[in-house]
Amino acid sequence: MEQNPQAAPAADPFGNYGYAILTAGALAAPDRMALTYRGERRFTYDALNRAVDRRAHALARAGVAPGQRVAALLTETVTVAEVYTALFKSGAVTAALNPYWEADVLAGVVARSGASALVYDAGAEELVRAVRPRLPGVTAWIRAGGPPDGAVGGADLDALGADAPDTEPPVHGSGDDPLALFYTSGSTGLPKPVVHTHASALATARLWQDIPGGPDGVFGTGAIIWGIGFPAIAGPALYGRMHLVLEQDWGPENFLRVVPRERVTHVSLIPGFFSALLADTGHEKADLSSLTTVVLGGEPIAPALLERIKDRLPQARVYGYYGQTEAPYSVCGRIDDEAWDRRSSGRARTGFAVRVTGPDGAPAVGEAGEINLAGPHRMAGYDGLPEETAEVLRGVWYVGGDLGVLDAEGNLRVLGRRSDAILKGGRWTQPARVEEAALEVEGVAECGAVGVPENPDGADAVEQRIVLAVVPRAGAEVTSEGVARALAERLPEERRPDAVVVARDLPRTRDASGGPGKLLRRRLRELYGHRAG
């Protein structure tokens, strides 16, 4: 993707992502509450739009130009909301960095991005000091939240914005112009840069046309809005003119404080969050009656866990979703209604498409195959990686390596990653099938299953054994032997664990939210693979 520093102003500003998700709301409903930060700072749509416009003028004073690549390493959620949206309005191409990367990964990603400016805040300052000498291509260092220290130098974004106008800046970039690079969490090499355009991000932002939202909705979330979390979570909330409640910590403990305080109505979480939340009795005294809509995705949803959620939140509608960084929120649907398959993630969103293909590439219904996603929300490609792009973009379809089953009604049931499938006894199975049964065992709060080679040093390295790690609920007595006996009665031989480990917790990604991230199956293999014997 070529940089275009001389990009022309958008003919239609509503095709600009930043303008469409925020300025449009400020024009239509200026006094509506837009954002609350940690219960301390509150912005109407008009006030938030003016704050963003001051940021945009300050960035221009710091030398940021339309079409320029600007790396953003931000940790404070309100700063993410303001600076990202300001960059989007300005027409800069934002490289949305993960503040939990190690210095080597960060330096490699920024160097490959072609960014010539980097904006950061206090939470990222130590990391910035470590990588600055390794990034000669970055010529502008810009700090939000106060002046930079002498080791980094550069511009003070707050000072540049102190007397900046709060009027709309010239709007650049729209439609198929590149908006940002959002990064995958690939298992090997550097994270891949996913190019989304203004148009693809706006397509994702229309989420609340498919799930009831409305202007009375209060959407709560934590620090996961950096990266793809912004167009997948914060952007849709603002586009839907909801009240976005931002916290730094969105772990179970703070969740139980914030939901009653702000009367949060909508949340989007991974199922593992509720495994942790409901594992002990701490949630029982919290008033969660304001929650009307729970959206779950990122991991398979076990029916037993769904039952626990509904027991605790009988008033809430529960929706499933499925998508990837390359095609966020592709599928959604209600899963707590008897009319739906509870293992389903729903159907393709309005204007989107999903299919499942067999080994020959032909569409398959009612049979397991590769999930294909299409629609205006799909990425443009991987930046600077034409071969990797060609592997996953097949015509209009994105094919990312996940397996699923599509029924005749268009409901998608996600089985998991093709690479996670387990071959035992000559039959393939997905870890989720083992985990669903394990969650039905008395006392089990959460679990993770992986396959490990039966004979990794021999000729037969394909046949696998199954290792299952389980985390007990608070106060429950759970033993490896007891879980193994229970599963022997519930599962066929090819799905029975060869080893059960009782663990204090499961390895999960760190996303700065304070809550559990996605399950790290590779780490499970490293920790417990030797138990397979």
Coordinates of C-alpha atoms in Angstrom, one line a residue, residues 65-504:
A65 CA -0.1 15.1 7.2
P66 CA -2.9 13.3 5.2
G67 CA -1.7 10.0 3.9
Q68 CA 1.3 9.8 6.4
R69 CA 1.8 6.7 8.4
V70 CA 1.5 7.3 12.1
A71 CA 2.2 4.6 14.7
A72 CA 0.0 4.9 17.8
L73 CA 1.2 3.3 21.0
L74 CA -1.5 4.3 23.5
T75 CA -2.6 2.8 26.8
E76 CA -5.2 5.2 28.3
T77 CA -8.6 4.5 26.8
V78 CA -9.8 8.0 26.6
T79 CA -6.6 9.0 24.8
V80 CA -7.1 6.1 22.4
A81 CA -10.6 7.4 21.6
E82 CA -9.5 10.9 21.0
V83 CA -6.2 10.4 19.1
Y84 CA -7.4 7.5 16.9
T85 CA -10.5 9.4 15.9
A86 CA -8.4 12.6 15.2
L87 CA -6.0 10.6 13.1
F88 CA -8.9 9.0 11.2
K89 CA -10.4 12.5 10.4
S90 CA -7.0 13.8 9.3
G91 CA -6.5 11.1 6.7
A92 CA -3.3 9.7 8.3
V93 CA -2.9 5.9 8.1
T94 CA -2.8 4.7 11.7
A95 CA -0.6 1.8 12.7
A96 CA -2.5 0.7 15.8
L97 CA 0.2 -0.9 18.1
N98 CA -0.3 -3.3 20.9
P99 CA 1.1 -1.9 24.2
Y100 CA 1.8 -5.4 25.4
W101 CA 4.3 -6.3 22.7
E102 CA 7.9 -6.7 23.8
A103 CA 10.4 -4.2 22.5
D104 CA 11.8 -6.5 19.7
V105 CA 8.3 -7.1 18.3
L106 CA 7.3 -3.4 18.6
A107 CA 10.5 -2.2 16.8
G108 CA 10.0 -4.7 14.0
V109 CA 6.4 -3.9 13.5
V110 CA 7.0 -0.1 13.4
A111 CA 10.0 -0.4 11.1
R112 CA 7.9 -2.6 8.7
S113 CA 4.9 -0.2 8.8
G114 CA 6.8 2.7 7.2
A115 CA 5.5 5.0 9.9
S116 CA 7.5 8.3 10.1
A117 CA 5.7 9.5 13.3
L118 CA 4.8 7.8 16.5
V119 CA 2.3 9.1 19.1
Y120 CA 2.4 7.6 22.6
D121 CA 1.3 8.3 26.2
A122 CA 2.8 7.9 29.7
G123 CA 1.9 4.2 29.9
A124 CA 4.0 3.5 26.9
E125 CA 6.9 5.8 27.7
E126 CA 9.3 3.1 29.0
L127 CA 8.8 1.0 25.9
V128 CA 9.3 4.0 23.6
R129 CA 12.6 4.8 25.3
A130 CA 13.7 1.2 24.5
V131 CA 12.8 1.3 20.8
R132 CA 13.6 4.8 19.8
P133 CA 17.3 4.2 18.9
R134 CA 16.2 1.3 16.7
L135 CA 13.7 3.3 14.6
P136 CA 15.7 5.9 12.6
G137 CA 12.7 6.1 10.1
V138 CA 10.5 7.6 12.8
T139 CA 11.3 11.3 12.7
A140 CA 8.4 12.7 14.8
W141 CA 7.9 11.5 18.3
I142 CA 4.7 12.9 19.8
R143 CA 3.6 12.4 23.5
A144 CA 0.0 12.8 24.7
G145 CA -0.6 13.5 28.4
G146 CA 2.3 15.9 29.1
P147 CA 5.8 16.8 27.9
P148 CA 8.2 14.0 26.8
D149 CA 11.3 13.4 28.8
G150 CA 14.7 14.2 27.6
A151 CA 15.5 10.6 26.5
V152 CA 12.8 10.7 23.9
G153 CA 12.2 14.3 23.1
G154 CA 9.7 15.4 20.5
A155 CA 6.4 17.2 20.6
D156 CA 4.0 17.7 23.4
L157 CA 0.6 17.0 22.0
D158 CA -1.3 18.5 24.9
A159 CA 0.6 21.8 24.7
L160 CA 0.1 22.0 20.9
G161 CA -3.6 21.5 21.5
A162 CA -4.0 24.0 24.4
D163 CA -4.9 26.9 22.1
A164 CA -5.9 24.9 19.1
P165 CA -9.4 25.6 17.6
D166 CA -12.2 23.1 18.3
T167 CA -13.6 23.6 14.8
E168 CA -13.7 20.8 12.2
P169 CA -10.3 20.3 10.6
P170 CA -10.1 19.6 6.8
V171 CA -11.4 16.1 6.4
H172 CA -9.1 13.8 4.3
G173 CA -9.6 10.2 3.4
S174 CA -12.8 8.3 2.7
G175 CA -14.2 5.2 1.0
D176 CA -11.5 2.9 -0.1
D177 CA -8.7 5.0 1.1
P178 CA -6.6 3.2 3.8
L179 CA -7.6 4.0 7.3
A180 CA -5.3 1.9 9.5
L181 CA -3.1 -1.1 10.0
F182 CA -4.6 -3.5 12.6
Y183 CA -2.4 -6.4 13.7
T184 CA -3.1 -10.1 13.9
S185 CA -1.7 -12.1 16.8
G186 CA 0.0 -14.7 14.6
S187 CA 1.8 -17.6 16.3
T188 CA 5.1 -17.1 14.4
G189 CA 7.0 -14.1 13.1
L190 CA 5.9 -10.6 13.4
P191 CA 2.1 -9.8 13.7
K192 CA 0.7 -9.4 10.2
P193 CA -0.6 -5.8 9.3
V194 CA -4.2 -6.0 8.2
V195 CA -5.2 -3.0 6.1
H196 CA -8.7 -1.7 6.7
T197 CA -10.2 1.2 4.7
H198 CA -12.6 3.9 5.8
A199 CA -15.4 1.9 4.0
S200 CA -14.5 -1.5 5.6
A201 CA -14.4 0.0 9.1
L202 CA -17.7 1.8 8.6
A203 CA -19.3 -1.5 7.5
T204 CA -18.2 -3.0 10.8
A205 CA -19.5 0.0 12.7
R206 CA -23.1 -0.8 11.6
L207 CA -23.2 -3.7 14.2
W208 CA -26.1 -2.3 16.1
Q209 CA -28.3 -2.5 13.0
D210 CA -28.1 -6.3 13.5
I211 CA -28.2 -6.4 17.3
P212 CA -30.6 -4.1 19.2
G213 CA -28.7 -1.1 20.5
G214 CA -30.3 2.3 20.3
P215 CA -29.6 5.7 21.8
D216 CA -30.5 4.5 25.3
G217 CA -27.8 1.9 25.2
V218 CA -24.8 2.2 27.5
F219 CA -21.9 0.1 26.3
G220 CA -19.2 -0.8 28.8
T221 CA -15.7 -1.8 27.9
G222 CA -12.0 -1.7 28.9
A223 CA -8.6 -1.1 27.4
I224 CA -9.1 -3.5 24.6
I225 CA -10.2 -0.7 22.3
W226 CA -6.6 -0.1 21.0
G227 CA -6.1 -2.0 17.8
I228 CA -9.0 -3.8 16.1
G229 CA -11.0 -3.3 19.3
F230 CA -11.6 0.3 18.2
P231 CA -13.5 -0.4 15.0
A232 CA -15.0 -3.6 16.5
I233 CA -16.2 -2.1 19.8
A234 CA -15.8 1.6 20.3
G235 CA -16.6 2.7 16.8
P236 CA -19.9 0.8 16.6
A237 CA -21.0 2.2 20.0
L238 CA -20.4 5.8 18.8
Y239 CA -21.8 5.2 15.4
G240 CA -24.9 3.8 17.0
R241 CA -25.0 7.0 19.2
M242 CA -24.8 5.0 22.4
H243 CA -23.1 6.0 25.6
L244 CA -19.7 4.5 25.6
V245 CA -18.4 3.8 29.2
L246 CA -14.6 3.4 29.1
E247 CA -12.5 1.9 31.9
Q248 CA -8.8 1.0 32.1
D249 CA -9.7 -2.3 33.9
W250 CA -12.5 -4.4 32.7
G251 CA -11.8 -7.5 34.8
P252 CA -14.5 -9.2 36.8
E253 CA -13.9 -7.1 40.0
N254 CA -14.2 -3.7 38.3
F255 CA -17.0 -5.0 36.0
L256 CA -19.0 -5.6 39.1
R257 CA -18.5 -2.1 40.3
V258 CA -19.0 -0.2 37.0
V259 CA -22.1 -2.0 35.6
P260 CA -24.3 -0.9 38.5
R261 CA -22.6 2.6 38.8
E262 CA -23.1 3.4 35.1
R263 CA -26.2 1.2 34.5
V264 CA -24.4 -0.5 31.6
T265 CA -26.8 -2.2 29.2
H266 CA -24.5 -3.7 26.6
V267 CA -21.2 -5.6 26.8
S268 CA -19.2 -7.6 24.3
L269 CA -16.9 -10.2 25.9
I270 CA -15.2 -13.6 25.4
P271 CA -16.9 -16.6 27.1
G272 CA -13.8 -17.0 29.3
F273 CA -14.7 -13.7 31.0
F274 CA -17.9 -15.2 32.4
S275 CA -16.1 -18.4 33.3
A276 CA -14.0 -16.2 35.6
L277 CA -16.8 -14.0 36.8
L278 CA -19.1 -16.9 37.8
A279 CA -16.3 -19.1 39.2
D280 CA -16.8 -17.7 42.7
T281 CA -19.6 -16.0 44.7
G282 CA -18.3 -12.4 44.4
H283 CA -20.9 -11.6 41.7
E284 CA -23.9 -12.5 43.7
K285 CA -24.4 -9.2 45.6
A286 CA -23.8 -7.0 42.5
D287 CA -26.8 -5.4 40.8
L288 CA -26.4 -6.5 37.2
S289 CA -30.1 -5.9 36.3
S290 CA -29.3 -3.1 33.9
L291 CA -27.6 -5.5 31.4
T292 CA -30.0 -6.2 28.5
T293 CA -27.5 -7.4 25.9
V294 CA -24.5 -9.7 26.2
V295 CA -22.5 -10.4 23.0
L296 CA -20.1 -13.3 23.2
G297 CA -17.4 -14.4 20.7
G298 CA -13.7 -15.0 20.2
E299 CA -14.0 -18.5 21.6
P300 CA -16.5 -21.4 21.2
I301 CA -19.5 -21.0 23.6
A302 CA -20.2 -24.1 25.6
P303 CA -23.9 -24.7 26.3
A304 CA -23.2 -25.3 30.0
L305 CA -21.6 -21.9 30.3
L306 CA -24.4 -20.3 28.4
E307 CA -26.8 -21.8 31.0
R308 CA -24.8 -20.3 33.8
I309 CA -24.9 -16.9 32.2
K310 CA -28.6 -17.1 31.7
D311 CA -29.1 -18.2 35.3
R312 CA -27.3 -15.1 36.5
L313 CA -28.6 -12.7 33.9
P314 CA -32.1 -13.9 33.1
Q315 CA -33.1 -10.5 31.8
A316 CA -30.4 -10.3 29.2
R317 CA -30.5 -11.3 25.6
V318 CA -27.4 -13.2 24.7
Y319 CA -25.9 -13.0 21.2
G320 CA -23.0 -14.9 19.6
Y321 CA -20.7 -13.4 17.1
Y322 CA -17.8 -14.6 14.9
G323 CA -15.2 -12.7 13.0
Q324 CA -11.5 -12.1 12.7
T325 CA -9.2 -9.1 12.5
E326 CA -9.4 -9.5 8.8
A327 CA -13.3 -9.5 8.8
P328 CA -14.6 -8.4 12.2
Y329 CA -18.1 -9.2 13.5
S330 CA -19.0 -11.1 10.3
V331 CA -21.7 -13.3 11.9
C332 CA -24.1 -12.6 14.8
G333 CA -27.3 -14.0 16.2
R334 CA -29.2 -14.5 19.4
I335 CA -28.2 -17.8 21.0
D336 CA -30.4 -17.9 24.2
D337 CA -33.6 -18.2 22.3
E338 CA -35.0 -21.7 21.7
A339 CA -35.4 -20.8 18.0
W340 CA -31.6 -20.8 17.6
D341 CA -29.0 -23.5 17.8
R342 CA -27.2 -22.6 21.0
R343 CA -23.8 -23.7 19.5
S344 CA -24.4 -21.3 16.6
S345 CA -22.7 -17.9 16.3
G346 CA -25.6 -16.7 14.2
R347 CA -26.0 -15.7 10.6
A348 CA -24.1 -13.4 8.3
R349 CA -24.8 -9.7 9.1
T350 CA -26.8 -7.5 6.8
G351 CA -24.9 -7.1 3.6
F352 CA -22.3 -9.7 4.6
A353 CA -21.9 -13.3 3.5
V354 CA -20.6 -16.6 5.0
R355 CA -20.1 -20.0 3.5
V356 CA -18.3 -23.2 4.4
T357 CA -16.3 -25.1 1.7
G358 CA -15.0 -28.6 1.6
P359 CA -11.6 -29.9 0.6
D360 CA -12.4 -29.3 -3.1
G361 CA -13.4 -25.7 -2.5
A362 CA -17.1 -26.4 -3.2
P363 CA -19.7 -25.0 -0.8
A364 CA -20.9 -27.5 1.9
V365 CA -24.0 -27.4 4.0
G366 CA -24.3 -29.5 7.2
E367 CA -20.7 -30.7 6.9
A368 CA -17.5 -29.4 8.5
G369 CA -15.3 -27.3 6.3
E370 CA -13.4 -24.0 6.0
I371 CA -15.2 -20.8 6.9
N372 CA -15.3 -18.2 4.1
L373 CA -16.3 -14.6 4.9
A374 CA -17.2 -11.8 2.4
G375 CA -18.6 -8.3 2.6
P376 CA -17.7 -4.6 2.7
H377 CA -16.1 -5.1 6.1
R378 CA -13.4 -7.4 4.8
M379 CA -9.8 -6.2 4.8
A380 CA -8.1 -4.8 1.8
G381 CA -5.1 -7.2 2.4
Y382 CA -1.9 -7.6 4.4
D383 CA 0.3 -4.5 4.0
G384 CA 3.4 -5.3 2.0
L385 CA 2.7 -9.0 2.0
P386 CA 1.2 -10.0 -1.4
E387 CA 1.9 -13.8 -1.0
E388 CA 0.2 -13.9 2.4
T389 CA -2.7 -11.9 1.1
A390 CA -3.2 -14.2 -1.9
E391 CA -3.3 -17.2 0.5
V392 CA -6.4 -15.9 2.3
L393 CA -8.2 -13.7 -0.2
R394 CA -9.9 -15.9 -2.8
G395 CA -12.0 -13.7 -5.0
V396 CA -14.5 -11.9 -2.8
W397 CA -13.9 -14.4 0.1
Y398 CA -11.6 -14.3 3.1
V399 CA -10.5 -17.8 4.2
G400 CA -8.5 -17.7 7.4
G401 CA -8.2 -21.3 8.5
D402 CA -11.1 -21.7 10.9
L403 CA -13.5 -24.7 10.6
G404 CA -17.2 -24.6 10.9
V405 CA -20.6 -26.1 9.9
L406 CA -23.3 -24.0 8.1
D407 CA -26.8 -25.3 8.3
A408 CA -29.5 -24.9 5.7
E409 CA -30.9 -21.8 7.5
G410 CA -27.5 -20.0 7.3
N411 CA -26.5 -20.5 10.9
L412 CA -22.8 -20.9 11.5
R413 CA -21.4 -23.2 14.2
V414 CA -17.7 -22.5 14.6
L415 CA -15.6 -25.5 15.4
G416 CA -12.2 -23.8 15.9
R417 CA -8.9 -23.4 14.2
R418 CA -7.9 -26.0 11.7
S419 CA -4.5 -26.2 13.3
D420 CA -6.1 -27.0 16.7
A421 CA -8.0 -30.1 15.5
I422 CA -7.0 -33.3 17.3
L423 CA -6.5 -36.7 15.6
K424 CA -7.0 -39.6 18.0
G425 CA -8.0 -43.1 17.2
G426 CA -8.0 -42.2 13.5
R427 CA -10.8 -39.6 14.0
W428 CA -10.6 -35.8 14.0
T429 CA -12.2 -33.8 16.8
Q430 CA -12.2 -30.2 17.9
P431 CA -11.1 -29.2 21.4
A432 CA -14.4 -27.4 21.9
R433 CA -16.2 -30.8 21.9
V434 CA -14.1 -32.0 24.8
E435 CA -14.4 -28.7 26.7
E436 CA -18.2 -28.6 26.3
A437 CA -18.5 -31.9 28.1
A438 CA -15.9 -30.9 30.8
L439 CA -17.9 -27.8 31.7
E440 CA -20.8 -30.0 32.5
V441 CA -18.8 -31.8 35.2
E442 CA -19.7 -30.6 38.7
G443 CA -17.3 -28.0 40.1
V444 CA -15.5 -27.2 36.8
A445 CA -15.4 -23.4 36.1
E446 CA -13.3 -23.4 32.9
C447 CA -11.1 -25.7 30.9
G448 CA -8.9 -26.0 27.9
A449 CA -8.1 -29.1 25.8
V450 CA -5.2 -29.6 23.4
G451 CA -3.7 -32.4 21.4
V452 CA -0.1 -33.5 21.7
P453 CA 1.8 -35.9 19.4
E454 CA 1.6 -39.5 20.7
N455 CA 5.1 -40.1 19.4
P456 CA 6.7 -36.8 18.5
D457 CA 10.2 -38.3 17.8
G458 CA 8.9 -41.3 15.7
A459 CA 7.6 -41.7 12.3
D460 CA 4.0 -41.5 13.5
A461 CA 3.8 -37.9 14.7
V462 CA 0.2 -37.3 13.6
E463 CA -1.8 -39.5 16.0
Q464 CA -2.3 -37.5 19.2
R465 CA -3.2 -37.7 22.9
I466 CA -5.6 -35.3 24.5
V467 CA -4.6 -33.2 27.5
L468 CA -7.3 -31.4 29.4
A469 CA -6.6 -28.6 32.0
V470 CA -9.5 -27.7 34.3
V471 CA -10.0 -24.8 36.7
P472 CA -12.3 -25.5 39.7
R473 CA -15.0 -23.2 40.9
A474 CA -14.2 -21.4 44.2
G475 CA -14.7 -23.9 47.0
A476 CA -15.3 -26.9 44.8
E477 CA -13.4 -30.2 45.2
V478 CA -12.2 -31.3 41.8
T479 CA -9.7 -34.1 41.1
S480 CA -8.1 -35.3 37.9
E481 CA -9.4 -38.8 38.5
G482 CA -13.0 -37.6 39.1
V483 CA -13.1 -35.5 35.9
A484 CA -11.6 -38.3 33.9
R485 CA -14.2 -40.8 35.2
A486 CA -17.1 -38.3 34.5
L487 CA -15.8 -37.8 30.9
A488 CA -15.4 -41.5 30.3
E489 CA -19.1 -41.8 30.7
R490 CA -19.9 -38.8 28.5
L491 CA -17.5 -39.0 25.6
P492 CA -16.6 -41.5 23.0
E493 CA -13.1 -42.9 23.1
E494 CA -11.6 -40.6 20.5
R495 CA -12.6 -37.5 22.6
R496 CA -11.6 -38.8 26.1
P497 CA -8.7 -37.0 27.7
D498 CA -5.5 -39.1 28.2
A499 CA -4.5 -36.7 31.0
V500 CA -6.5 -34.3 33.1
V501 CA -4.7 -31.5 35.0
V502 CA -6.3 -29.4 37.7
A503 CA -4.9 -25.9 37.4
R504 CA -5.2 -22.7 39.2

